Coordinates of C-alpha atoms and ligand atoms in Angstrom, one line a residue:
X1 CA -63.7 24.1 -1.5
X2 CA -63.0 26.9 -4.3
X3 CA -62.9 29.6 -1.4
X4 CA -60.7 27.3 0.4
X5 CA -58.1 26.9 -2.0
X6 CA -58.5 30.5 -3.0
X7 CA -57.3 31.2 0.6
X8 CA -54.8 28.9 0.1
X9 CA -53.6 30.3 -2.9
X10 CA -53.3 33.8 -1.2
X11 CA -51.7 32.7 1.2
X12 CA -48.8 30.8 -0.6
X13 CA -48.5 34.3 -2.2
X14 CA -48.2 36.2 1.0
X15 CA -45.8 33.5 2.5
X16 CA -42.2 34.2 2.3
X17 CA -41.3 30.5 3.0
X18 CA -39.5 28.5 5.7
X19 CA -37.6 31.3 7.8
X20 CA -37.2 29.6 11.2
X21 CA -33.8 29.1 11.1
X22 CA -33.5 25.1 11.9
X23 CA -32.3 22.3 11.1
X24 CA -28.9 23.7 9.6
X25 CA -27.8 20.2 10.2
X26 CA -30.1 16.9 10.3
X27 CA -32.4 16.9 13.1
X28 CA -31.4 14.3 15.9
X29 CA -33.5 13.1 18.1
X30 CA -36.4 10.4 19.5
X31 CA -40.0 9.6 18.1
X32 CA -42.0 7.1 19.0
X33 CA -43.6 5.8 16.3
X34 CA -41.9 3.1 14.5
X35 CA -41.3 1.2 17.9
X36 CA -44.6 2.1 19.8
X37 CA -47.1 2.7 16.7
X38 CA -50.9 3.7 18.4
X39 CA -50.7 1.5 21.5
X40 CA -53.5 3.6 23.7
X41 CA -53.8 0.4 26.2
X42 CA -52.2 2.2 29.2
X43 CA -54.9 0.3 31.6
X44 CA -52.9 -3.4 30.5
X45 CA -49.5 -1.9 29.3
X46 CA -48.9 1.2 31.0
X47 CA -45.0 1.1 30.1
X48 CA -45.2 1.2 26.6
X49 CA -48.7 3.2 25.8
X50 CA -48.5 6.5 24.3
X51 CA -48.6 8.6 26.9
X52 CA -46.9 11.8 28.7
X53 CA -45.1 8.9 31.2
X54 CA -43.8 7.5 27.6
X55 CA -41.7 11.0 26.5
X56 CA -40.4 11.7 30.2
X57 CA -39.0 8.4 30.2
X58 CA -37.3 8.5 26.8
X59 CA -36.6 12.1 27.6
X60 CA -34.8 11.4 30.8
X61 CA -33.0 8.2 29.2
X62 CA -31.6 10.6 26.3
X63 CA -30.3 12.5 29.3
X64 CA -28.6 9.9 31.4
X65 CA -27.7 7.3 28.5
X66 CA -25.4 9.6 26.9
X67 CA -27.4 10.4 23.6
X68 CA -28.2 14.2 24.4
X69 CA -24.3 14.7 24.8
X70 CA -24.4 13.4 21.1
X71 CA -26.5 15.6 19.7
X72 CA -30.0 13.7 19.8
X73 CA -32.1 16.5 21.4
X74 CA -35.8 15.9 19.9
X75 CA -38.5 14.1 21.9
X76 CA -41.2 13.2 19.2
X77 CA -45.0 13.0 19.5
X78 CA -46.5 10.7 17.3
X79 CA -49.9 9.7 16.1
X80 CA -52.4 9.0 18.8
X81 CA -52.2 11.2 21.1
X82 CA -55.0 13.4 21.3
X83 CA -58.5 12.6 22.0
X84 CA -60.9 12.1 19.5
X85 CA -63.0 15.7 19.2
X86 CA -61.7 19.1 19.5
X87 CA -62.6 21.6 22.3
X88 CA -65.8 23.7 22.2
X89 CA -63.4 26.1 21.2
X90 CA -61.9 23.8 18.3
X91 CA -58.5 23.7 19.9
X92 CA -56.8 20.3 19.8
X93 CA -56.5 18.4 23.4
X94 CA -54.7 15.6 24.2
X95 CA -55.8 12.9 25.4
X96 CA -57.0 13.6 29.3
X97 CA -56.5 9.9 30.4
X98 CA -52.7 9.3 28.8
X99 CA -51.6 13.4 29.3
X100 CA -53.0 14.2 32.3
X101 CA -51.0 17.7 32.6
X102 CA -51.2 18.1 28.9
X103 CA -48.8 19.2 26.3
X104 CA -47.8 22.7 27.3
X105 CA -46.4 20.8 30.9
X106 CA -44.9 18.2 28.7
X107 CA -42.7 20.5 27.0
X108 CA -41.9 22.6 29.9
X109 CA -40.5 18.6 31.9
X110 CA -38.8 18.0 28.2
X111 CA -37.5 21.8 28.0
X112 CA -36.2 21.3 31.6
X113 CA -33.5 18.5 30.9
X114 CA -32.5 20.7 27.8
X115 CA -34.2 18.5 24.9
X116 CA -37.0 19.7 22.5
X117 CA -40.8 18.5 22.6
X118 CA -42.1 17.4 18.4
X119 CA -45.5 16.9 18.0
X120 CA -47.7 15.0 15.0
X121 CA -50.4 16.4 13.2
X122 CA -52.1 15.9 10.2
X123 CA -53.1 18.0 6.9
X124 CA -56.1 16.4 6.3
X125 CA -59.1 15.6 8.1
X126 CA -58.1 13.1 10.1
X127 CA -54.7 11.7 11.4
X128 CA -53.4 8.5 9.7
X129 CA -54.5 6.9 13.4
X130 CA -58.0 8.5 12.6
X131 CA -57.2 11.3 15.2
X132 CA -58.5 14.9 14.2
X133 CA -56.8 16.3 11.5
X134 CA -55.7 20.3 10.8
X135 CA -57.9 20.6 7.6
X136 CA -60.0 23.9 8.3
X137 CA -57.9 24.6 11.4
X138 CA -54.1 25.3 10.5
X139 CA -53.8 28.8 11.7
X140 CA -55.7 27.6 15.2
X141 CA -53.4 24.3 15.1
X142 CA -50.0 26.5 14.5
X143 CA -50.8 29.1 17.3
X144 CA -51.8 25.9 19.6
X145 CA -48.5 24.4 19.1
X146 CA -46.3 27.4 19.6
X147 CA -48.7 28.3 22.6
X148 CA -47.4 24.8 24.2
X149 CA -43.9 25.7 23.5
X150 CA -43.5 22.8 20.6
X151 CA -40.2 23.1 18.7
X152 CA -41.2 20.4 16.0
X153 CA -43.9 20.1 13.8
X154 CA -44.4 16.7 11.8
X155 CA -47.6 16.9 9.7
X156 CA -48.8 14.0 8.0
X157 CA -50.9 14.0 4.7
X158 CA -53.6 11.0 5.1
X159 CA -56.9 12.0 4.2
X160 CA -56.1 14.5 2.1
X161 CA -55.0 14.6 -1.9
X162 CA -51.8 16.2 -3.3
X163 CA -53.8 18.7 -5.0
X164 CA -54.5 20.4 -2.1
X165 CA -51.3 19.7 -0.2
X166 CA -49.9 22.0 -2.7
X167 CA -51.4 25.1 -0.9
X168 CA -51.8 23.0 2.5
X169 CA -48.3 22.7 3.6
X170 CA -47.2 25.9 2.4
X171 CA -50.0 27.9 4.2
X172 CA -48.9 25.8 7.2
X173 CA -45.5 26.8 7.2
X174 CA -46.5 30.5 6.7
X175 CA -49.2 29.9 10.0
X176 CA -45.9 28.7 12.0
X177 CA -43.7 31.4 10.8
X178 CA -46.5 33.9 12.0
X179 CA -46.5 32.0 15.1
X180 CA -43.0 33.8 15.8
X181 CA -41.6 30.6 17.2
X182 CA -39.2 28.6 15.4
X183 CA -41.1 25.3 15.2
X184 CA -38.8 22.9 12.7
X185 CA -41.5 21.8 10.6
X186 CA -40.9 18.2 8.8
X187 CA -43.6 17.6 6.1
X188 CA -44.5 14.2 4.6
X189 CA -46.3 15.6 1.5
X190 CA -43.7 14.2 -1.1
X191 CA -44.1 10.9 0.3
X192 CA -47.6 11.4 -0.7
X193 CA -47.1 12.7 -4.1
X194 CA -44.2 9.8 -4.8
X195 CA -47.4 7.4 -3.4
X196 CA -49.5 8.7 -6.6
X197 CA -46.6 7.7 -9.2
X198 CA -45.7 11.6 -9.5
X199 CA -42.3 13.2 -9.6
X200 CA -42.5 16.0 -6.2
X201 CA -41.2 19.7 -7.1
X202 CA -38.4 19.6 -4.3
X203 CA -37.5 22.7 -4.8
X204 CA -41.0 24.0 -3.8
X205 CA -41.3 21.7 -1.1
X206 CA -37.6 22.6 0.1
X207 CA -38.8 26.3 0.4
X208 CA -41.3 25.8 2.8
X209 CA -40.4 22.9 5.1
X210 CA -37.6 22.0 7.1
X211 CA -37.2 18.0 6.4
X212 CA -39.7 15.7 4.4
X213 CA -40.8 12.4 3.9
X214 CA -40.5 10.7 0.1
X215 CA -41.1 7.6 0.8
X216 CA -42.7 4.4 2.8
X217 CA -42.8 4.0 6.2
X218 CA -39.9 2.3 7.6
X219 CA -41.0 -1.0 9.3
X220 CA -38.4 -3.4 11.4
X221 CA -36.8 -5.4 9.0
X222 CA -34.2 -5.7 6.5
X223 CA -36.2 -5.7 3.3
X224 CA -37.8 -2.1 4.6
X225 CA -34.2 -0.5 4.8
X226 CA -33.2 -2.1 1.9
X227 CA -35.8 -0.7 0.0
X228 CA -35.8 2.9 1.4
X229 CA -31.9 2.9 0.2
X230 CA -32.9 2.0 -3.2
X231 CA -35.3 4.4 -3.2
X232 CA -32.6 6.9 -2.3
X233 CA -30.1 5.3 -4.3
X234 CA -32.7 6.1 -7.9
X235 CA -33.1 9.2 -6.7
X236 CA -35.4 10.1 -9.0
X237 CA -36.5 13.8 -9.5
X238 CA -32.6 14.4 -7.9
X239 CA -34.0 15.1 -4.7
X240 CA -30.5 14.7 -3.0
X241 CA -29.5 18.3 -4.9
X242 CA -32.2 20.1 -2.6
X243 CA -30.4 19.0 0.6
X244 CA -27.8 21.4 2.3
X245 CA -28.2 23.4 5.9
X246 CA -32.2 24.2 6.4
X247 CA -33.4 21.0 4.4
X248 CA -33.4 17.6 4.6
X249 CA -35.3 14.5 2.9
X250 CA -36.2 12.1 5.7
X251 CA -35.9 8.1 4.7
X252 CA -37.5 8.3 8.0
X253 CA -36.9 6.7 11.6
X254 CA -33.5 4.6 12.7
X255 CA -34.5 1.2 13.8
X256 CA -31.0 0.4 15.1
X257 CA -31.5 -1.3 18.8
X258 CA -35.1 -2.2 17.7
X259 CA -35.8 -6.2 17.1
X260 CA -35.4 -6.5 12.8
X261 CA -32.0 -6.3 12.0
X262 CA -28.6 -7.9 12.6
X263 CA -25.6 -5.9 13.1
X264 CA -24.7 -5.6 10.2
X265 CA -27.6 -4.7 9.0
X266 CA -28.0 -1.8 11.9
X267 CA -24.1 -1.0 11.2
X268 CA -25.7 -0.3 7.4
X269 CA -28.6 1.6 8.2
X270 CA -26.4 3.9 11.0
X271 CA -23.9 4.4 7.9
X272 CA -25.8 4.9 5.0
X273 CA -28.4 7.4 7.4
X274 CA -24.9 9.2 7.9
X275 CA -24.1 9.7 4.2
X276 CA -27.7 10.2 3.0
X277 CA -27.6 13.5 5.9
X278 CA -31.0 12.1 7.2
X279 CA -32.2 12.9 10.5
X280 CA -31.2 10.4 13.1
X281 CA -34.8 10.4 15.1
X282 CA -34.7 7.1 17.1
X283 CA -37.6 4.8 17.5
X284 CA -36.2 2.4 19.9
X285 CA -36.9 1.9 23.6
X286 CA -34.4 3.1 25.1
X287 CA -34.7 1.0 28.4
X288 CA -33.5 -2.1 26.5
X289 CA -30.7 -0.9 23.7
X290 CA -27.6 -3.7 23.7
X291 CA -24.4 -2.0 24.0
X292 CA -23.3 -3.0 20.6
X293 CA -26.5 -0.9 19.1
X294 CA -25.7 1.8 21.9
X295 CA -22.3 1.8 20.3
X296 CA -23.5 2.2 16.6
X297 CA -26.4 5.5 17.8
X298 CA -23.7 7.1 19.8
X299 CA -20.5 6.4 16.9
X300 CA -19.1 9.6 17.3
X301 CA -17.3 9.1 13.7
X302 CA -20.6 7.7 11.8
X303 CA -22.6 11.3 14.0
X304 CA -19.7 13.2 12.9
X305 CA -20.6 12.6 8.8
X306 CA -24.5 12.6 9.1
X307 CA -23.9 16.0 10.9
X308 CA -21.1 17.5 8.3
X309 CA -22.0 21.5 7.9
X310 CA -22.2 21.1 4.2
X311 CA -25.3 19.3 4.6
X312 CA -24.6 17.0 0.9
X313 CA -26.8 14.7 0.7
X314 CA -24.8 11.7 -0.7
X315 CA -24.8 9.6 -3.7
X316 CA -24.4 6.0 -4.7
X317 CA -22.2 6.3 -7.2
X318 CA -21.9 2.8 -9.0
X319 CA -23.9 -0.2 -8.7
X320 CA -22.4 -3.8 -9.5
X321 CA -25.5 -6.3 -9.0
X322 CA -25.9 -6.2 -5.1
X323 CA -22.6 -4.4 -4.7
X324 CA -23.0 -0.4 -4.3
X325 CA -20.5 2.3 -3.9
X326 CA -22.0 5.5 -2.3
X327 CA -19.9 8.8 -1.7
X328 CA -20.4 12.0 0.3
X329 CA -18.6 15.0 0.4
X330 CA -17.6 16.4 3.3
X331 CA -17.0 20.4 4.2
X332 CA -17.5 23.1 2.5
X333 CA -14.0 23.3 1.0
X334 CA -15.5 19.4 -0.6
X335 CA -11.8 18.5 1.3
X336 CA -12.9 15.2 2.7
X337 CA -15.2 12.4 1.7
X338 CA -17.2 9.7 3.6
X339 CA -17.6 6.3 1.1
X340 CA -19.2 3.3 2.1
X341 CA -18.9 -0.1 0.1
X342 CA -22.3 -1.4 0.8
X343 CA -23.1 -5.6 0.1
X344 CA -26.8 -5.8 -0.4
X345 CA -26.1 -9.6 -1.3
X346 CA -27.2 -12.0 1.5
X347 CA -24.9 -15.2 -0.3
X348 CA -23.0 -16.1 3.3
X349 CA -19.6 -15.0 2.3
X350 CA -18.4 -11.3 2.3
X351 CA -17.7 -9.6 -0.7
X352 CA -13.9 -8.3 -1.0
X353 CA -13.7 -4.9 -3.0
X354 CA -10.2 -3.4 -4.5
X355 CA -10.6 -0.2 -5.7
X356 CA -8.6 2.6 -6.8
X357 CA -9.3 6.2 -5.0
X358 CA -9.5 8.2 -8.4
X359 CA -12.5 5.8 -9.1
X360 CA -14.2 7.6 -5.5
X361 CA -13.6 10.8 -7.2
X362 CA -10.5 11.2 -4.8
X363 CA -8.0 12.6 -7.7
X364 CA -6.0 14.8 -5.6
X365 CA -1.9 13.9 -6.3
X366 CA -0.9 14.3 -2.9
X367 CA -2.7 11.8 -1.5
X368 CA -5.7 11.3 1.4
X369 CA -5.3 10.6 4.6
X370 CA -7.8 7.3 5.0
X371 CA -9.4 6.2 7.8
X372 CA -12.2 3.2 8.7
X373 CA -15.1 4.6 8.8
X374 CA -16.3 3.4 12.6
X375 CA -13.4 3.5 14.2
X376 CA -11.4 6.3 13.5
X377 CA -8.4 4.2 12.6
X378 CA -5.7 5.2 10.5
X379 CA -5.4 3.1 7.0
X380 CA -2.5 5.2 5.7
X381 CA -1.9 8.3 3.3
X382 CA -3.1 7.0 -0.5
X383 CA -2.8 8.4 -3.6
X384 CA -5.6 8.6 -6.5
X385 CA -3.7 5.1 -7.8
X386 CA -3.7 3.2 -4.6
X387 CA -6.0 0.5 -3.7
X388 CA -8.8 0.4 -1.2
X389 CA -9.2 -3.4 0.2
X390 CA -12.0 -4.2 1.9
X391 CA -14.1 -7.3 2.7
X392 CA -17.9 -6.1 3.3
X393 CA -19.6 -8.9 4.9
X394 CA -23.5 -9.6 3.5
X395 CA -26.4 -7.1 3.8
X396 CA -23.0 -5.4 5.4
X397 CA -21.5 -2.0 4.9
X398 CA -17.5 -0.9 4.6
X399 CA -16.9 2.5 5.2
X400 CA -14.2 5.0 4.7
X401 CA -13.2 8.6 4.9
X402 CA -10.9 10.7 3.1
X403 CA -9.5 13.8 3.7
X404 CA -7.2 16.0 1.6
X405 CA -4.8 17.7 4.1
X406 CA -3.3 20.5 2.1
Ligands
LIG501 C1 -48.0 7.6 8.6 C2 -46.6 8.1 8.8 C3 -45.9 7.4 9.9 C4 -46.7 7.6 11.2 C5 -48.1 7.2 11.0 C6 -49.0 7.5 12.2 O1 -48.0 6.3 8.2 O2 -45.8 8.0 7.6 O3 -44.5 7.9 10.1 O4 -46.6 9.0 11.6 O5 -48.7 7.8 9.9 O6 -50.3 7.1 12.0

């Protein structure tokens, strides 16, 4: 284990970070996780198994329903789909039953309708699923990967401990840079490190992956989003400062279209996704999406913020008992913002909010030209002094922008 670490160590040393040039906005995309978990049965439910049948059909559905014209363009591997042991050689191999053709084919069908392949690994010795893990085998894992022409990297930390993850997922990101192809490389090792009551170095994680993980996984319901944007809404250890082109945290997948929450509650998480900058990775089937979730994924105003140049990573800005203001700026001139009034209260009747711009920040004299949030539509040209109205239904979300036109 010394030697190992040592190695590590040296490693770290020699790497000169993330260089892969990616994710200069948040990644957008599909992963099949949340909705599909490990479901291996593809004798009794061969629609919904993981399996290579599985991607091409999201794949080709990001195609023809109109998401890959919005910018979703990852198709994400999740757990479970390897087989159990390595190769004589110790290469990874998925499964033989599920992937028939295996991965490298699988990226060349998802490379073919212009949409990147993700895959799921681990750090430690096994996959959370219980699937081999990359401990002892990064460099192999890396040059597998980029071998099959991946173009994401998600690697999990279960078991493994934080100690080591502190030489583990930078020595990773130096095996993929090595590699020579850019592999966006989304690490959940804070997530971990939050897990064990500690405070992660963002900074250090920020220079050697791509997007990151800090806390739970989502699940379909309310009370799981809820949490994760209180979770963002603490930010404790200011992990929103480390955000900007290159890096993003991750309050993981978007569960809009999915069974768990109304529509309000989808319009909040599609919002508040927008103005944290987290990647939009879908885990939804997307044979079945209503058109009023369709609506909210492919809300060319709400894509428009979440994939803002500037990358800030915004901030809830006052909190009034359920009632939350959160703010984002927008550009690099910091010329427009994106607000949302979010109602966390689930009392029946909406909550109405007048506020004054200059208490948004918005202090420019001149005035902002306002518009709703989801719609486009113009509210009117208000100064610092002039009142927002808005009624924000419960567990519902109001949103605005701003933009200072001078
Ligand atoms: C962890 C991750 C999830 C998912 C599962 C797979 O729980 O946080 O996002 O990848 O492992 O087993």
């Amino acid at each position: 284990m010394i030697v190992r670490v040592l190695l590590f160590a040296s490693l770290c040393v020699m790497s000169r970070g993330l260089d892969n040039g990616l994710a200069l906005t948040p990644p957008m995309g599909w992963v099949s996780w949340e909705r599909y978990r490990c479901n291996i049965d593809c004798e009794n439910d061969p629609d919904n198994c993981i399996s290579e049948q599985l991607y091409m059909t999201m794949a080709d559905l990001l195609v023809s329903e109109g998401y890959k014209d919005k910018g979703y363009e990852y198709v994400n591997i999740d757990d479970c789909w390897m087989e159990k042991q390595r190769d004589a050689n110790g290469s990874l191999v998925a499964d033989r039953q599920r992937f028939p053709h295996g991965i490298k084919w699988l990226a060349d069908y998802v490379h073919s309708k212009g949409l990147k392949l993700g895959i799921y690994e681990d750090f430690g010795t096994f996959t959370c699923g219980g699937y081999p893990g990359s401990k002892f085998y990064l460099q192999e894992d890396a040059e597998t990967f980029a071998s099959w022409g991946v173009d994401m990297l998600k690697l999990d930390g279960c078991y493994s401990g934080i100690d080591d993850m502190e030489y583990g997922y930078p020595a990773m990101s130096f095996f993929l840079n090595q590699t020579g192809r850019p592999m966006l490389y989304s690490c959940s090792w804070p997530a971990y490190v939050v897990f064990y009551g500690k405070i992660p170095d963002y900074k250090k994680i920020a220079s050697y992956c791509n997007i990151w993980r800090n806390y739970a996984d989502i699940q379909d319901s309310w009370d799981s989003v809820r949490g994760i944007i209180e979770f963002y809404g603490n930010d404790t250890g200011n992990f929103s400062l480390v955000a900007g082109p290159g890096n993003y945290n991750d309050p993981d997948m978007i569960i809009v279209g999915d069974y768990g929450l109304s529509y309000d509650q989808q319009r909040v998480q599609m919002a508040m996704w927008a103005i944290m900058s987290a990647p939009l990775l879908m885990s939804i089937d997307l044979r079945n999406v209503k058109p009023e979730a369709k609506a909210l994924l492919q809300n060319d105003y709400l894509i428009r913020v979440n994939q803002d140049s500037h990358g800030t990573q915004g901030k809830r800005i006052m909190k009034n008992g359920a009632m939350e203001v959160w703010t984002k700026n927008l550009g690099f001139d910091d010329k427009g913002m994106a607000f949302a009034f979010l109602n966390l209260n689930d009392g029946g009747a909406p909550f109405e909010v007048r506020m004054p711009l200059y208490q948004l920040g918005l202090n420019e004299a001149e005035g902002y030209n306002m518009t709703e949030g989801f719609t486009g539509k113009f509210i009117g040209v208000l100064k610092p002094h002039d009142i927002i109205n808005a009624s924000v239904d419960p567990s519902g979300v109001w949103m605005g922008i701003a933009y200072f036109d001078c």
